[in-house]
XYZ file of C-alpha atoms in Angstrom:
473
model
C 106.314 79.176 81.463
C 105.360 81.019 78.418
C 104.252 83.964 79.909
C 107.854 85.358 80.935
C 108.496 86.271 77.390
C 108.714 90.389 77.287
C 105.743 91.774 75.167
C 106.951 93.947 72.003
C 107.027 98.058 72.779
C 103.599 100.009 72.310
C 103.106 100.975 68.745
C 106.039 104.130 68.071
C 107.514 102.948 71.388
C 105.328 106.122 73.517
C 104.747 105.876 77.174
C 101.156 105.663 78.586
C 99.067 109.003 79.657
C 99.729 109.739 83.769
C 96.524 108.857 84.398
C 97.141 104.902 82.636
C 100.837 104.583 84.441
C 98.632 105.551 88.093
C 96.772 102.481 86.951
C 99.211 100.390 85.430
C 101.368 100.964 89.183
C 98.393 100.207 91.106
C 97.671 96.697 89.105
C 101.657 96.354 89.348
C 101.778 96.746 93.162
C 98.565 94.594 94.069
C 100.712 91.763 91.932
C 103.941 92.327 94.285
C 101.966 91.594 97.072
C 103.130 88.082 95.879
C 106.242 88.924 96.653
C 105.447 91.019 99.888
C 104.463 87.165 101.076
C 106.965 85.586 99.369
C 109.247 87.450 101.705
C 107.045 87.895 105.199
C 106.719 83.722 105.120
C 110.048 83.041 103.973
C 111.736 84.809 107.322
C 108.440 85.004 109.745
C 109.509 81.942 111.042
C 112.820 83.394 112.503
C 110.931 84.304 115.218
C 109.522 81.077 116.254
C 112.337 78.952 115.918
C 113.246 78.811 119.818
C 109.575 79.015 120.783
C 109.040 76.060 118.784
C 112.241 73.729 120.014
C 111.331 74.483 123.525
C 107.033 73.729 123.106
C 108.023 70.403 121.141
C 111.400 69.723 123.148
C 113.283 68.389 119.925
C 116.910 68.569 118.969
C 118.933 70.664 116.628
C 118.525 67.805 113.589
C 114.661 67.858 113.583
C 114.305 71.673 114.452
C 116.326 72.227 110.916
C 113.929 70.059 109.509
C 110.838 71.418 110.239
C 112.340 75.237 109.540
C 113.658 73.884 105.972
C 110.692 71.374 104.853
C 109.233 74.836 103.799
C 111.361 74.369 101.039
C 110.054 71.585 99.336
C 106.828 73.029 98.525
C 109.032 75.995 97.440
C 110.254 73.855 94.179
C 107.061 72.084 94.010
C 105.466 75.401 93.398
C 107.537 77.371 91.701
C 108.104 74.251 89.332
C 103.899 73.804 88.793
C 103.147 77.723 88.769
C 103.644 78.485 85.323
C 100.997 75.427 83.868
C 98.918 76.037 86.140
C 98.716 79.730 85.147
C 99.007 78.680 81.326
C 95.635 76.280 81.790
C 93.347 78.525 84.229
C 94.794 82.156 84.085
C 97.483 84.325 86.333
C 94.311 86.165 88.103
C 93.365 82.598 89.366
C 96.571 81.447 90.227
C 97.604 84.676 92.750
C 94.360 83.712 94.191
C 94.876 80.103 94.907
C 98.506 81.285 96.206
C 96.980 83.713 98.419
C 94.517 81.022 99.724
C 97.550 78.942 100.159
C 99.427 81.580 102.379
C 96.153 81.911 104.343
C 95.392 78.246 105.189
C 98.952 77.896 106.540
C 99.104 80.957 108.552
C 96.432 79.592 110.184
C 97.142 76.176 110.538
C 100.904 77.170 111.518
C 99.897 79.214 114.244
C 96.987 76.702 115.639
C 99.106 73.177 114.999
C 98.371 70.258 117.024
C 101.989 68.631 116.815
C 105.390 69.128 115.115
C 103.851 66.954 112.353
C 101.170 69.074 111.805
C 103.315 72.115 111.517
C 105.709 70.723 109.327
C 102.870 69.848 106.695
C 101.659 73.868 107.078
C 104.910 74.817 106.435
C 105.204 72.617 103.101
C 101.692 74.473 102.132
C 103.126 77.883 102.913
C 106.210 76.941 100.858
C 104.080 75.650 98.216
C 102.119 79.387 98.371
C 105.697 81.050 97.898
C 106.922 79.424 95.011
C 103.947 79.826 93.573
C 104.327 83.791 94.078
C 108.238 83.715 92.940
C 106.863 83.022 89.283
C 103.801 84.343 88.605
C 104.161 87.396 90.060
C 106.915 88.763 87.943
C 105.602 86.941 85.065
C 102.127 88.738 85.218
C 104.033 92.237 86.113
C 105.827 92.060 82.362
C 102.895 91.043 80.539
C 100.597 93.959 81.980
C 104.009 96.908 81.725
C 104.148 99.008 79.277
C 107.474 98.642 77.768
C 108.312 102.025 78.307
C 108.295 101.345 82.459
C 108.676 97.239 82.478
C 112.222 97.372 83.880
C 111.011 99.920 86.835
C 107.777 98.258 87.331
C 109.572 94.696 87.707
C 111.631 95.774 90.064
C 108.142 95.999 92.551
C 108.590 92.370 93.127
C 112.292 91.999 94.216
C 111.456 95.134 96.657
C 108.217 93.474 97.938
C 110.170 90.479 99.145
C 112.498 92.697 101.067
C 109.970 94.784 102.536
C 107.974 91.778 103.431
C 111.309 90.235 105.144
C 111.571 93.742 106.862
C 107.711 93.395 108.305
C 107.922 90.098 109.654
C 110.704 91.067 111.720
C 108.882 94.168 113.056
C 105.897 92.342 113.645
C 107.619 89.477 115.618
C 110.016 92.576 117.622
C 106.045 93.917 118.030
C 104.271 90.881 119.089
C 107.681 89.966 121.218
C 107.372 93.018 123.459
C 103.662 92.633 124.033
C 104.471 89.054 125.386
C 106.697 90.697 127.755
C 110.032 89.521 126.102
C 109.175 86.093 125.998
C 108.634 84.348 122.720
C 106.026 82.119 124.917
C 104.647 84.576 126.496
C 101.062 84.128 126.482
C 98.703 86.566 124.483
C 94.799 86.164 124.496
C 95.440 82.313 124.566
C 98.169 81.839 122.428
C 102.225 81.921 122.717
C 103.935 84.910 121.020
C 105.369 82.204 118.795
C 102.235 81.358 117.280
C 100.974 84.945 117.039
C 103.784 85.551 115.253
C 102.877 82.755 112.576
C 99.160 83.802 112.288
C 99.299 87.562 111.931
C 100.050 87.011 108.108
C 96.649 85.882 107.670
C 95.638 89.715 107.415
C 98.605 90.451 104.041
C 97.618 86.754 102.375
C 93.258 88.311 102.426
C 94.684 91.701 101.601
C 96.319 89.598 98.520
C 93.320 88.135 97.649
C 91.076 91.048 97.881
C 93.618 92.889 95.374
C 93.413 89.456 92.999
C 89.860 91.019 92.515
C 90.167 94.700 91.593
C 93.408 93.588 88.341
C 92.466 92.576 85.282
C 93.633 88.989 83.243
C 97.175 89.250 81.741
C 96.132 90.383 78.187
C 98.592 87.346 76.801
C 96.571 84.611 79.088
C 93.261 86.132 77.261
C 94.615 86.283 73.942
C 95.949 82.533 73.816
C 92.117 81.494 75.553
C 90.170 83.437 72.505
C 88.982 86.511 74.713
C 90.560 88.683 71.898
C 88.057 91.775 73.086
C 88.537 91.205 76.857
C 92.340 91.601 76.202
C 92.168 94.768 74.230
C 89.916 96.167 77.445
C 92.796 95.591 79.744
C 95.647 96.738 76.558
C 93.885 100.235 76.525
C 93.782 100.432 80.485
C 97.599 99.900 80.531
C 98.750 101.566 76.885
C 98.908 104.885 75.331
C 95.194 105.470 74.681
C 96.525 106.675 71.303
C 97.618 103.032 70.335
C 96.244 100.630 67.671
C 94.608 97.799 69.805
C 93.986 95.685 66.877
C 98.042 95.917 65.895
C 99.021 95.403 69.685
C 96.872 92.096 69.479
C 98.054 90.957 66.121
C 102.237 91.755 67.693
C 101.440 89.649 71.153
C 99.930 86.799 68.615
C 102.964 86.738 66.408
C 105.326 86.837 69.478
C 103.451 83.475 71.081
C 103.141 82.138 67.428
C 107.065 82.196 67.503
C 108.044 81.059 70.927
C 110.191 77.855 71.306
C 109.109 76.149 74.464
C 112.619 74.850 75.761
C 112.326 70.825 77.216
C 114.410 69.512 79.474
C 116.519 67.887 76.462
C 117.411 70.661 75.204
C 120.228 71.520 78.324
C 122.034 68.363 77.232
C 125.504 68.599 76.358
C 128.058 66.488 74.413
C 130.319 66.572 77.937
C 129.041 66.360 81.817
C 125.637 65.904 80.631
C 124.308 69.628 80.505
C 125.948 72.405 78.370
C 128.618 74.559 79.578
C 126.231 77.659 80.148
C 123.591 75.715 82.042
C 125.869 74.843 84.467
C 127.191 78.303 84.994
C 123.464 79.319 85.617
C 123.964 76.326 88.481
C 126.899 77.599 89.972
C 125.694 81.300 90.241
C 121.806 79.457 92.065
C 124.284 77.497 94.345
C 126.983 80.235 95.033
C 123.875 82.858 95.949
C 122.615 80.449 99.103
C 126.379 78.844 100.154
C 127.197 81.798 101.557
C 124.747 81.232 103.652
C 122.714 84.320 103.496
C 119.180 82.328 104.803
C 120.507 81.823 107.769
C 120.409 85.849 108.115
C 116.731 85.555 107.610
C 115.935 82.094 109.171
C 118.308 81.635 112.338
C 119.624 85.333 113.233
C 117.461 85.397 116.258
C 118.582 81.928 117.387
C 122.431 82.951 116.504
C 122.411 86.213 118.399
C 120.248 84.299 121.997
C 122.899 81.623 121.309
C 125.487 84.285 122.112
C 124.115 85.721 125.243
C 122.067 88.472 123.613
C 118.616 88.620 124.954
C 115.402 87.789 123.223
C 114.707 91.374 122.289
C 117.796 92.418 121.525
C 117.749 89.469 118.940
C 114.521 90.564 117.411
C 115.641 93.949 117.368
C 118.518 93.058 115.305
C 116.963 90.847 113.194
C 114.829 93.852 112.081
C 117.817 95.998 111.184
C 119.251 93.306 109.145
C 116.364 93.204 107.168
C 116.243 97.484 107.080
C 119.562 96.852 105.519
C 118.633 94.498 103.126
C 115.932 96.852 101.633
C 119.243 99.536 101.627
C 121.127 96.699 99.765
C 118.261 96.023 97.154
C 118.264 99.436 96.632
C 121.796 100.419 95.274
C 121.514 97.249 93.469
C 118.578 98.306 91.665
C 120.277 102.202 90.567
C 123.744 100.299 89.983
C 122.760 97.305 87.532
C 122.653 98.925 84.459
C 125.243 101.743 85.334
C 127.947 99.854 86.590
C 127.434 96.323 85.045
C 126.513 92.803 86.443
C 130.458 91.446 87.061
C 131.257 94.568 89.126
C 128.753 94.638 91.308
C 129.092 90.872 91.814
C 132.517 90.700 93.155
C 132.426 93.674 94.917
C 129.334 92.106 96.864
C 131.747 88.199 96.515
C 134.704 90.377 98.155
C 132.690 92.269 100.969
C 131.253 88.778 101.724
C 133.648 87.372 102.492
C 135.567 90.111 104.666
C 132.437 90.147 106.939
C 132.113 86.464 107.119
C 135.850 86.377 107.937
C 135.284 88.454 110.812
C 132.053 87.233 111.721
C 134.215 83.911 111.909
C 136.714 85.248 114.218
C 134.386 86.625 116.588
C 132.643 83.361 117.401
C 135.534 81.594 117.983
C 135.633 83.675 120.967
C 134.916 81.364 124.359
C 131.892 82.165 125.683
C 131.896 83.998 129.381
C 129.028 83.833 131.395
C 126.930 82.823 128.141
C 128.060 85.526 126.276
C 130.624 87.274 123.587
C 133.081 89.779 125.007
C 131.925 92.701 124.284
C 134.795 93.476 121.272
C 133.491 90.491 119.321
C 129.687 90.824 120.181
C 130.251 94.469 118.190
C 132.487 92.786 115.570
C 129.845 89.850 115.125
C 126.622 92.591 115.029
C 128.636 94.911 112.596
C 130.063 92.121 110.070
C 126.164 90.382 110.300
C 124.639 93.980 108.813
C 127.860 94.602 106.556
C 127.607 91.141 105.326
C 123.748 91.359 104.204
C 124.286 94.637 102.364
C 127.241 92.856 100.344
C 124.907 90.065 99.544
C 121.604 92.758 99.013
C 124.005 95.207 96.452
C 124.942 92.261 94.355
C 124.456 88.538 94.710
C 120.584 89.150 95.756
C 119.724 90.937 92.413
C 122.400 90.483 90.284
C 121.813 86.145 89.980
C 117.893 86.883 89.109
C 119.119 89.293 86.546
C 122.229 86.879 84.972
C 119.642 84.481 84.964
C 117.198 86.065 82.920
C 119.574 87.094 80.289
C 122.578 84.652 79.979
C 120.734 81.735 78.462
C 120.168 81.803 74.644
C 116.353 82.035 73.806
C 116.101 78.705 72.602
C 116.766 76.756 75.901
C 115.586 80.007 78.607
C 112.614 78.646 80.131
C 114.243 75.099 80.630
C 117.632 76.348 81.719
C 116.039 78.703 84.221
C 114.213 76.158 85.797
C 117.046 74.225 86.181
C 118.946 76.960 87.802
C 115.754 77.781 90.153
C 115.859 74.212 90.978
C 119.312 74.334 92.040
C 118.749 77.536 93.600
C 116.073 75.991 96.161
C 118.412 72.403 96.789
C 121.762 74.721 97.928
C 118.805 77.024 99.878
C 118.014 73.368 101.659
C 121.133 72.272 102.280
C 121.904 75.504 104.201
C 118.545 75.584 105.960
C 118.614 71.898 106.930
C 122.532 71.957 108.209
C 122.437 75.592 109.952
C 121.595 74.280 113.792
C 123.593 70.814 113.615
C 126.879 72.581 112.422
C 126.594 75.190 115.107
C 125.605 72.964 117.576
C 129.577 71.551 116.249
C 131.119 74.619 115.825
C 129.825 78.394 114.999
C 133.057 79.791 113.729
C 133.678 76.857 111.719
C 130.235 77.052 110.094
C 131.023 80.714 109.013
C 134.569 79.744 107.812
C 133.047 77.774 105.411
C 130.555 80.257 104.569
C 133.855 82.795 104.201
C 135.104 79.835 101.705
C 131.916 80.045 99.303
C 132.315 83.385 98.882
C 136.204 83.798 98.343
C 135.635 81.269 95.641
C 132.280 82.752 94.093
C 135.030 85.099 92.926
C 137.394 82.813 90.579
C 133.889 81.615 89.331
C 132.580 85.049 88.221
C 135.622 85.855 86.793
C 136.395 82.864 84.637
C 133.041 81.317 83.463
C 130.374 84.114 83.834
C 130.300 86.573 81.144
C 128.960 90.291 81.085
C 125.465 90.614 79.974
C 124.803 94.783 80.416
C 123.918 96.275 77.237
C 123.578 92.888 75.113
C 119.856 91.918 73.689
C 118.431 88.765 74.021
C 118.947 87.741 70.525
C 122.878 88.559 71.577
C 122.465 85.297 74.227
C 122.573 83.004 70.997
C-alpha cells in the first residue's frame, strides 16, 4: 500500500502549536481504535472457547477450527486493505472495518449453528486485518514528523489494551453468570455475552470515523488539493507553507516504486536472502506459541483443575502484563537496539517455556497440578508473555519496517505478514489436538522455537537502530 511511505518533516523540521498536537492526538487515538479491536476480537474469544465445545458438543479438531478460521479473513484483509483504501479513501475504509467488527459481534453472539459462527468469525477476522494496515498507515500520514514515532506507537498499545479489556469484560460478564461460562443472562449464555459486548467499541469506532479528517496523501492523489491543505494546517505548525507541504507529499508519491511480487525473486530458493529473513522473524514471532496465551489460556488453566474464574482471572493478568511488556519495549527500542532486546526476550522465552514444560508433565491428582507446579506453570505463563511483549511483540513489526531496501518494502512486507498469519494458523489450528496428546510436549516444542529463534537472530538478522531507510539498499 502506498500510503505507508513516511511523509517528509514540516517545513524547518518545527513541531506543531499545543493546541494542533491536542488535535493531532485526538485524530491519532480515534484511528487506534482500529487497533483497540484488532486486539479485543483477536483474544475475546478465549472466553468462549469451552462454552462453545460444550453448546455444540464437538471435539478438539473442529473446536481449533472454528477458533482459528478467524484467521483467514485476517490475510484476506490485511492483504485487500491497502487498495481498497488507495481507490475509496482511509476514512471509508475504518468505517467499513468498523461495520465489519459490528456485524460479527452480533452475529457471533446470536449464531444459529457452529457453521454460522465460523462464517462470523471469518467476517470479524476480515474486520481485523483490515485494522492491522490502515490504521498505522493513516496514523503516519496525518503525524507530524516531529511526534510520528510516539504517535505510531498508539496502535501497537491499542491492541494490548484491547487484549487487556476483553479479558476483563469476559472475568466481568463470567461473575455475573455466577461462574459459569453458560450461565444464563437476560436470555443468553455468558459465552455469547461475551462475544456481543464488542458491538458497543466497533459503533464507538465508527462514530470517531466521523469527527477525523481524510489522510491529506489520499486527497492529494484524488485532486482535493484544498481539502488536503485544510486537514495539513489542522495537524502542522500553523506557521508552515501549505502550498510547499503539498508540492513535498506530490514529489514523494511522484517517486515511489510500487514493489510487485517479482521483485522478491532471487537467483537461489526462489526469494532473496533478506525476504526470507523477514519470513523467519513472521514465523519465529507465532512458533513460540504466544496465541495460545491469548486464545486458549482459559481452556489451559480449567484443563489443569483451576476453576472457571480463576482462569479468567488469570487470563486478565496475562494480558496486564502484556501492556507492561509493550511498554519497556516501546522506551528500550531505540536505546538499547533491536538484536538485544530480541534475544533477551528469545532467551527468557524459552526459560519460561522450559518450566512451563516441566510443570505439566506433572500427573494430574484429583484433576489438578500439585500445587508446586500449578505456581511454577502460573509464574512461567506471566514471565513468558512479558519476554515475548519486551521484544519479539514489537521488535518483528519494527525489523520489518526497516530491514527491506525501499525498492521491494511494500512487497516483501506483505510477504512476511502473510507468513506471519500462516505460522499464527498453524498454532491456532494445532493448540487443542496436541494437548489433547500431550501438554508438556506441546510446550517443549514451543521451548524449541524459541532456543533456536536465537542462532537465527544472531546469524542472518542484522541491526537496523540508527540506519535510514536509504541505508536498507
Amino acid at each position: 500500500m502506498t500510503s505507508t511511505a513516511k511523509l517528509p518533516p514540516p517545513t524547518g523540521g518545527r513541531a506543531p502549536h499545543p493546541e494542533h498536537l491536542r488535535h493531532v492526538v485526538f485524530i491519532t487515538a480515534s484511528a487506534a481504535m482500529g487497533g483497540f479491536l484488532f486486539g479485543y476480537d483477536s483474544s475475546v474469544i478465549n472466553g468462549a472457547v469451552e462454552a462453545i465445545r460444550s453448546r455444540y458438543a464437538i471435539g478438539s479438531a473442529a473446536l481449533a477450527q472454528v477458533i482459528a478460521i478467524a484467521l483467514i479473513g485476517c490475510a484476506i484483509g490485511a492483504a485487500t486493505a491497502g487498495r481498497i483504501a488507495d481507490r475509496i479513501g482511509r476514512i471509508r475504509c475504518m468505517q467499513i472495518s468498523a461495520a465489519l467488527f459490528t456485524v460479527s459481534a452480533v452475529g457471533s453472539a446470536l449464531p444459529f449453528d457452529i457453521y454460522d459462527l465460523a462464517v462470523w468469525r471469518i467476517i470479524g477476522g476480515f474486520a481485523i486485518g483490515m485494522a492491522s494496515v490502515i490504521g498505522p498507515a493513516y496514523i503516519a500520514e496525518v503525524s507530524p514528523a516531529a511526534y510520528r514515532g510516539r504517535l505510531g506507537s498508539f496502535q501497537q498499545a491499542a491492541i494490548v489494551v484491547g487484549i487487556a479489556v476483553s479479558q476483563l469484560v469476559n472475568f466481568g460478564i463470567l461473575q455475573l453468570a455466577g461462574g459459569d461460562q453458560r450461565g444464563r443472562l437476560l436470555g443468553l449464555e455468558a459465552w455469547q455475552w461475551m462475544l456481543g459486548v464488542m458491538v458497543v467499541p466497533a459503533l464507538l469506532y465508527g462514530m470517531l470515523t466521523l469527527a477525523i479528517p481524510e489522510s491529506p496523501r489520499y486527497l492529494i492523489s484524488v485532486g482535493r488539493t484544498r481539502r488536503a491543505k485544510e486537514v495539513l494546517a489542522e495537524v502542522e505548525n500553523r506557521d508552515v507553507d501549505l502550498d510547499a507541504r503539498v508540492a513535498e507529499i506530490e514529489h514523494a508519491m511522484r517517486r515511489e516504486y510500487k514493489s510487485r511480487f517479482r521483485d522478491l525473486k532471487g537467483s537461489r530458493f526462489y526469494f532473496l536472502p533478506i525476504v526470507w529473513v523477514g519470513i523467519g522473524l513472521s514465523m519465529f514471532q507465532q512458533l513460540v506459541g504466544i496465541n495460545v496465551a491469548f486464545y486458549y489460556s482459559a481452556t489451559l488453566w480449567q484443563s489443569v483443575g483451576i476453576n472457571p474464574s480463576g482462569s479468567f482471572f488469570y487470563s486478565f493478568t496475562t494480558s496486564i502484563v502484556n501492556i507492561i511488556g509493550t511498554v519497556i519495549a516501546m522506551v528500550l527500542v531505540d536505546r538499547v537496539g533491536r538484536k538485544p532486546l530480541a534475544l533477551t526476550g528469545s532467551a527468557g522465552m524459552a526459560v519460561a517455556l522450559a518450566f512451563e514444560a516441566w510443570a505439566f508433565s506433572a500427573p494430574l491428582v484429583n484433576g489438578r497440578l500439585p500445587a508446586t507446579e500449578a505456581t511454577v506453570a502460573l509464574v512461567a505463563a506471566h514471565v513468558f508473555v512479558l519476554f515475548f511483549a519486551l521484544s519479539w511483540g514489537v521488535i518483528v513489526w519494527v525489523f520489518l519496517g526497516e530491514m527491506f531496501p525501499n525498492r521491494i518494502r511494500a512487497a516483501a512486507l506483505g510477504v512476511a505478514a502473510a507468513a506471519q498469519w500462516i505460522a499464527n494458523w498453524a498454532i491456532t489450528a494445532s493448540f487443542p489436538s496436541l494437548a489433547d496428546w500431550n501438554l508438556s510436549g506441546t510446550y517443549v516444542i514451543y521451548t524449541c522455537f524459541a532456543v533456536l529463534s536465537i542462532p537465527f537472530m544472531l546469524v542472518f538478522v542484522k541491526e537496523t537502530k540508527g540506519k535510514t531507510l536509504e541505508e536498507m539498499g
